[in-house]
Structure formats: C-alpha cells, structure tokens
Short mmCIF file of C-alpha atoms in Angstrom, two decimals:
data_model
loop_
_atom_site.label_atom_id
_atom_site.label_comp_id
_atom_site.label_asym_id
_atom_site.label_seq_id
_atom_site.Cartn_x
_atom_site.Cartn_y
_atom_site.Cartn_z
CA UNK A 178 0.00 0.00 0.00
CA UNK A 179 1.20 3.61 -1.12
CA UNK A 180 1.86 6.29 1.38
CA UNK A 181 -0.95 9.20 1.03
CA UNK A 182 0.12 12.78 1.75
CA UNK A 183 -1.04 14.23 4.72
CA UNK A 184 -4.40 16.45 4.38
CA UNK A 185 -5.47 19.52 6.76
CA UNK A 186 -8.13 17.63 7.51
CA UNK A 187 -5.96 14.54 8.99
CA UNK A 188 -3.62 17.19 10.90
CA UNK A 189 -5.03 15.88 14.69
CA UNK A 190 -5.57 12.18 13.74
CA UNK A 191 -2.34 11.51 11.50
CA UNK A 192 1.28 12.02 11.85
CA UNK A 193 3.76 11.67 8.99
CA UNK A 194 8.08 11.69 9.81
CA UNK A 195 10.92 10.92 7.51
CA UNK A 196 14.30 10.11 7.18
CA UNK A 197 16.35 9.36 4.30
CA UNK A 198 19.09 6.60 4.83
CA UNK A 199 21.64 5.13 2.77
CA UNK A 200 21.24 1.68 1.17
CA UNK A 201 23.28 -0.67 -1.05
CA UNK A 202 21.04 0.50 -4.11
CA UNK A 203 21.04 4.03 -3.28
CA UNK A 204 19.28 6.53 -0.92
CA UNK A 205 16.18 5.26 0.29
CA UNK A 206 13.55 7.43 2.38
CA UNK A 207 11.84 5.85 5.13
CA UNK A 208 8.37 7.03 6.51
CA UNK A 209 6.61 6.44 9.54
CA UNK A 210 2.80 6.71 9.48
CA UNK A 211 0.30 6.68 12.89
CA UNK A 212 -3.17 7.31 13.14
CA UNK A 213 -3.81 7.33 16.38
CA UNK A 214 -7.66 7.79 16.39
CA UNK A 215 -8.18 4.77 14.67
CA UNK A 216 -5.68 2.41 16.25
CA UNK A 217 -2.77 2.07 18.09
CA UNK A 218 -0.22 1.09 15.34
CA UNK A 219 2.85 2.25 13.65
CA UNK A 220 3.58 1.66 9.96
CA UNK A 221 6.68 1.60 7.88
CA UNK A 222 7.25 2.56 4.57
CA UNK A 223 10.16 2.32 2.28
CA UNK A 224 10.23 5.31 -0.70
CA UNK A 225 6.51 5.65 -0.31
CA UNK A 226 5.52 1.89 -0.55
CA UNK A 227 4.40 0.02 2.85
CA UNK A 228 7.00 -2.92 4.60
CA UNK A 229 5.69 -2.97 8.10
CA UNK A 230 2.97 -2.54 10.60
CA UNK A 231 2.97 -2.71 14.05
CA UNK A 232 1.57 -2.07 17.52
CA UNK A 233 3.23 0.60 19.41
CA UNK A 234 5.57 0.87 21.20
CA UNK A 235 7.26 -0.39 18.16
CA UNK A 236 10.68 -1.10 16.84
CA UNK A 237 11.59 -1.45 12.99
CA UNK A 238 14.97 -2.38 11.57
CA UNK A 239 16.33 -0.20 8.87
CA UNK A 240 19.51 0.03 7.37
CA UNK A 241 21.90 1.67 9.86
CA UNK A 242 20.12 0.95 13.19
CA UNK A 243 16.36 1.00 14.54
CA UNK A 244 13.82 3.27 14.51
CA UNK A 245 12.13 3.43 17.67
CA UNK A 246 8.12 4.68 17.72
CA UNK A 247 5.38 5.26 20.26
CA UNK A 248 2.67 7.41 20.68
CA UNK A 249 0.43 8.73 23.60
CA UNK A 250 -3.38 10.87 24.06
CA UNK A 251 -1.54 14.02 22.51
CA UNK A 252 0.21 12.02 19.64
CA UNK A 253 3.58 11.14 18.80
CA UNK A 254 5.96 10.57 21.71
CA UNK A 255 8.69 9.05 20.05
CA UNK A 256 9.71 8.69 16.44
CA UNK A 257 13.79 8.24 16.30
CA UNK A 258 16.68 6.80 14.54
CA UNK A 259 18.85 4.68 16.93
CA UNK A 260 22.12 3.83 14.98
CA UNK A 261 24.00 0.48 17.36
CA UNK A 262 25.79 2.79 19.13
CA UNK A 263 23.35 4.36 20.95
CA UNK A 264 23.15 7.57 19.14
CA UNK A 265 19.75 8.85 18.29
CA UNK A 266 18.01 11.30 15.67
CA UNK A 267 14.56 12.21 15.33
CA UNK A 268 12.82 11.86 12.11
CA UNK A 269 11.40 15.04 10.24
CA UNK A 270 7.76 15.91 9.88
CA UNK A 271 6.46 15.17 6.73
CA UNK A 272 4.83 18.38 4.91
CA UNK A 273 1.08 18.54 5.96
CA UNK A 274 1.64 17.87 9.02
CA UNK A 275 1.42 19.76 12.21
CA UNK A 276 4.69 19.47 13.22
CA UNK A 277 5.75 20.42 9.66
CA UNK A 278 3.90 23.57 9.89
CA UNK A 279 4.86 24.23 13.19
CA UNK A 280 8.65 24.39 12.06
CA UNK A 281 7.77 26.71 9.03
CA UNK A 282 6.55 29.19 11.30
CA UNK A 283 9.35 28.55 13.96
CA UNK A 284 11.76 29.53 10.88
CA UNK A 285 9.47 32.37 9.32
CA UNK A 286 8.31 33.98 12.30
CA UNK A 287 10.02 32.97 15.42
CA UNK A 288 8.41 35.45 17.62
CA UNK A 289 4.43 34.54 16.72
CA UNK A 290 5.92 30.60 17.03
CA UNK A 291 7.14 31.83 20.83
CA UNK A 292 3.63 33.20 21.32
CA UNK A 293 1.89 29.97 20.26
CA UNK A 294 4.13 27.95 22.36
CA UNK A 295 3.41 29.89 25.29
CA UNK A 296 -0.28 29.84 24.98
CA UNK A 297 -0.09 25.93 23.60
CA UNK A 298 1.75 25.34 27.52
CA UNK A 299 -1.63 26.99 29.55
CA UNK A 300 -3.89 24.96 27.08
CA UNK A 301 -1.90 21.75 28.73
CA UNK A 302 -1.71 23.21 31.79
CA UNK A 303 -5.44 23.80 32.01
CA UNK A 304 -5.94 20.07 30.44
CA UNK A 305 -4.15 18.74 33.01
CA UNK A 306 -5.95 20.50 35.98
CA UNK A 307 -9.14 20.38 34.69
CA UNK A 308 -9.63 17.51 31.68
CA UNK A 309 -7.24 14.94 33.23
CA UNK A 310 -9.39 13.95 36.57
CA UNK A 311 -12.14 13.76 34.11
CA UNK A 312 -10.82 10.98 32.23
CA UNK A 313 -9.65 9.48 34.89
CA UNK A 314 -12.91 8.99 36.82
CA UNK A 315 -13.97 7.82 33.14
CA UNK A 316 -11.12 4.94 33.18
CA UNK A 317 -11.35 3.52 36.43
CA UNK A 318 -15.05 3.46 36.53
CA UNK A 319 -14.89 0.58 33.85
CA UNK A 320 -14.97 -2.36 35.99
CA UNK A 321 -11.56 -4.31 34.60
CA UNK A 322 -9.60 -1.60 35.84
CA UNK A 323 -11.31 -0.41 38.86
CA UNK A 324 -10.70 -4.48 40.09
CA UNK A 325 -6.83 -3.29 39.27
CA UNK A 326 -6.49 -0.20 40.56
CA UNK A 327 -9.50 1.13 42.13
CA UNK A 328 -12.31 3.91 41.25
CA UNK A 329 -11.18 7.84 41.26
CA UNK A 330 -13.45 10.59 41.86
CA UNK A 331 -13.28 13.83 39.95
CA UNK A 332 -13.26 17.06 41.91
CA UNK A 333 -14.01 18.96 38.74
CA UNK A 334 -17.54 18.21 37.26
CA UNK A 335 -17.07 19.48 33.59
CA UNK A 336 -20.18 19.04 30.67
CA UNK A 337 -19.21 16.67 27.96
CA UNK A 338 -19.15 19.71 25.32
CA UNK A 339 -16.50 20.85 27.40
CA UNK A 340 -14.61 18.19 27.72
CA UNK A 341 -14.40 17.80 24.84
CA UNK A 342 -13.51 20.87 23.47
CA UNK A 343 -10.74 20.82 26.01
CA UNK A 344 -9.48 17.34 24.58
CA UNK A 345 -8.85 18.41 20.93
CA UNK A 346 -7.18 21.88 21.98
CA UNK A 347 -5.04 19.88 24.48
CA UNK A 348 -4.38 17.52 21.26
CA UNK A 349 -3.62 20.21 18.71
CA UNK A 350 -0.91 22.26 21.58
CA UNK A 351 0.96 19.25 22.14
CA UNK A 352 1.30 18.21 18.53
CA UNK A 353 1.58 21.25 17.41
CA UNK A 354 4.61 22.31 19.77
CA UNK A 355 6.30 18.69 19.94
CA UNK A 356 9.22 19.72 17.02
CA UNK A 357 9.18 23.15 18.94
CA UNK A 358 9.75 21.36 22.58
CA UNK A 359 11.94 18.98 20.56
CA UNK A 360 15.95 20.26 20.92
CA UNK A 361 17.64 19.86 17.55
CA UNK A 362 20.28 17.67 17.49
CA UNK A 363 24.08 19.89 17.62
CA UNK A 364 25.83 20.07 14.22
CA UNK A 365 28.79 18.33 14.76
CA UNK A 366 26.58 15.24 16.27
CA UNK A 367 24.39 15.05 13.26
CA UNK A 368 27.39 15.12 10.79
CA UNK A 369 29.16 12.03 12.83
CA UNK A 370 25.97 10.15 12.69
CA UNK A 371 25.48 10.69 9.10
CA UNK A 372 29.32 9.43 8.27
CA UNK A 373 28.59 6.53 10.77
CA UNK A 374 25.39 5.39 8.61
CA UNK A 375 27.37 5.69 5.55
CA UNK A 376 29.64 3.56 6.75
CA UNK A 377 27.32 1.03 8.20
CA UNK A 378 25.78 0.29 4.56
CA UNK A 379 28.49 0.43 2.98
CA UNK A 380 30.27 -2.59 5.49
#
C-alpha cells in the first residue's frame, strides 16, 4: 500500500516523519505513518511503498540501526533513529503535518511561534488541571480496571461539550509544539551520525 500525503483535515488524527538513509542500491527514504484515532499502530514505509505494521511501542529495523516509535493521548511521543551505538536522531515531519507547519513558522516567524508555544503550555496546563481527573474517573469506573487499581473521583464536574472541546485543543498544543519542545540535534553530532550510517551500509 502507497503512502498518502497528509491532508489539513488529517492534521489531529495523523502524523507523517521521515528520514532518508543510505542503502546498497542508493538513498532510500523511510516514513513512519500513525493514526492514532483509529488504532494504536505504527507503519513503515520504504520510498513511499508500505513494509511494516505494528503495535506501538514499536521497533523497525532499517539500514543503519532502529527506529524506535510510540505514541500517547496528545500524539507522537517518540519517532527516532537509533544507529548500534546508541546515538539517536529524530525523524522530520512530513509536509502537511502539524509538526511540519509548526517548524515553518518557527523559521518564518520565530516570535508569533514563541507566542503559540506559550499559549499551547496553559492549554496543557489547564488540560491537566481540569480535563485529566475527568478521564480518569472515566477509566477507572470501567470495571476491569477499577478491580486493578481502584475507582477515582473527579473534583471537577465538567459538561461533555466541554470536555471535549478541552481534549482536541489539548491535542492540537501538544502536537503542534512537539518539534518546537523537541531540541535539535548539535551540528557536529548530526554530521558524525550521518558518516557513521554511511559507513554502516556500505560494510
């Protein structure tokens, strides 16, 4: 199956993130596709055509190491490169995606990216003061995990509008700030790790 590009519409329910590696037959891009509304499962692709699928957390073997994927409520939590030695790079957001379009304006306009990230951090901070006892009460009332853990009760009484509404912002911030939050890897580091994955394909 053939990699799709990424649509506005899919921005909150699908993440894209590339890397391109070398490989015996030349440079080959590898994809990594979730869609975390409709499953919990990563998938693999190899220049656009599909090789693997998996549940997260997952691990796929690529030429010049692993690449390492998992994904939580707000969305990707891990999407990286780990060569043997331990080094790891995170993979880029495809175009289309939020992350993608969170970089453009982190390079076009830093100062109105600064300004989203603050206000993306009280959107999360409110989420997590008001929206996350919510869902709490809401998991440990179903009976398999309330024999396992026990029942929580919510001190915040929200309607389900609400909660809602406070559930895809929450989603949107943290996706939308994760290559912002995200520390680019230093120069010098990237350049090694590129020279060690040449090597690695070509030994």
């Amino acid at each position: 199956m053939a990699l799709r590009p990424v649509r506005l519409h899919q921005a909150l329910s699908r993440t894209v993130h590339t890397i391109t590696l070398p490989d015996p037959d030349g440079p080959a891009v590898w994809a990594v596709e979730t869609r975390t509304t409709e499953d919990h499962r990563a998938r693999l692709y190899r220049d656009g055509q599909r090789t693997s699928t998996a549940e997260m957390p997952a691990t796929f073997t690529v030429p010049g190491g692993r690449i390492e994927v998992d994904a939580g409520l707000y969305g990707v939590t891990r999407v990286h490169l780990v060569t043997p030695d331990g080094r790891e790079r995170r993979l880029a957001p495809a175009p289309g995606t939020l992350e993608h379009r969170r970089a453009a304006l982190t390079r076009d306009r830093p100062r109105t990216s600064r300004a989203i990230a603050v206000t993306a951090v009280v959107i999360l901070l409110v989420n997590l003061v008001l929206a996350t006892p919510v869902w709490l009460e809401m998991v440990t009332s179903i009976p398999e995990v309330a024999d396992r853990v026990g029942t929580f009760t919510s001190p915040v009484l929200l309607p389900g509008w609400l909660l809602g509404t406070l559930t895809v912002a929450g989603v949107a911030a943290a996706r939308g700030t994760s290559s912002h939050l995200a520390a680019p890897p230093h120069r010098r580091r990237r350049d090694h790790l590129d020279l060690a994955l040449a090597r690695t394909s070509t030994s």
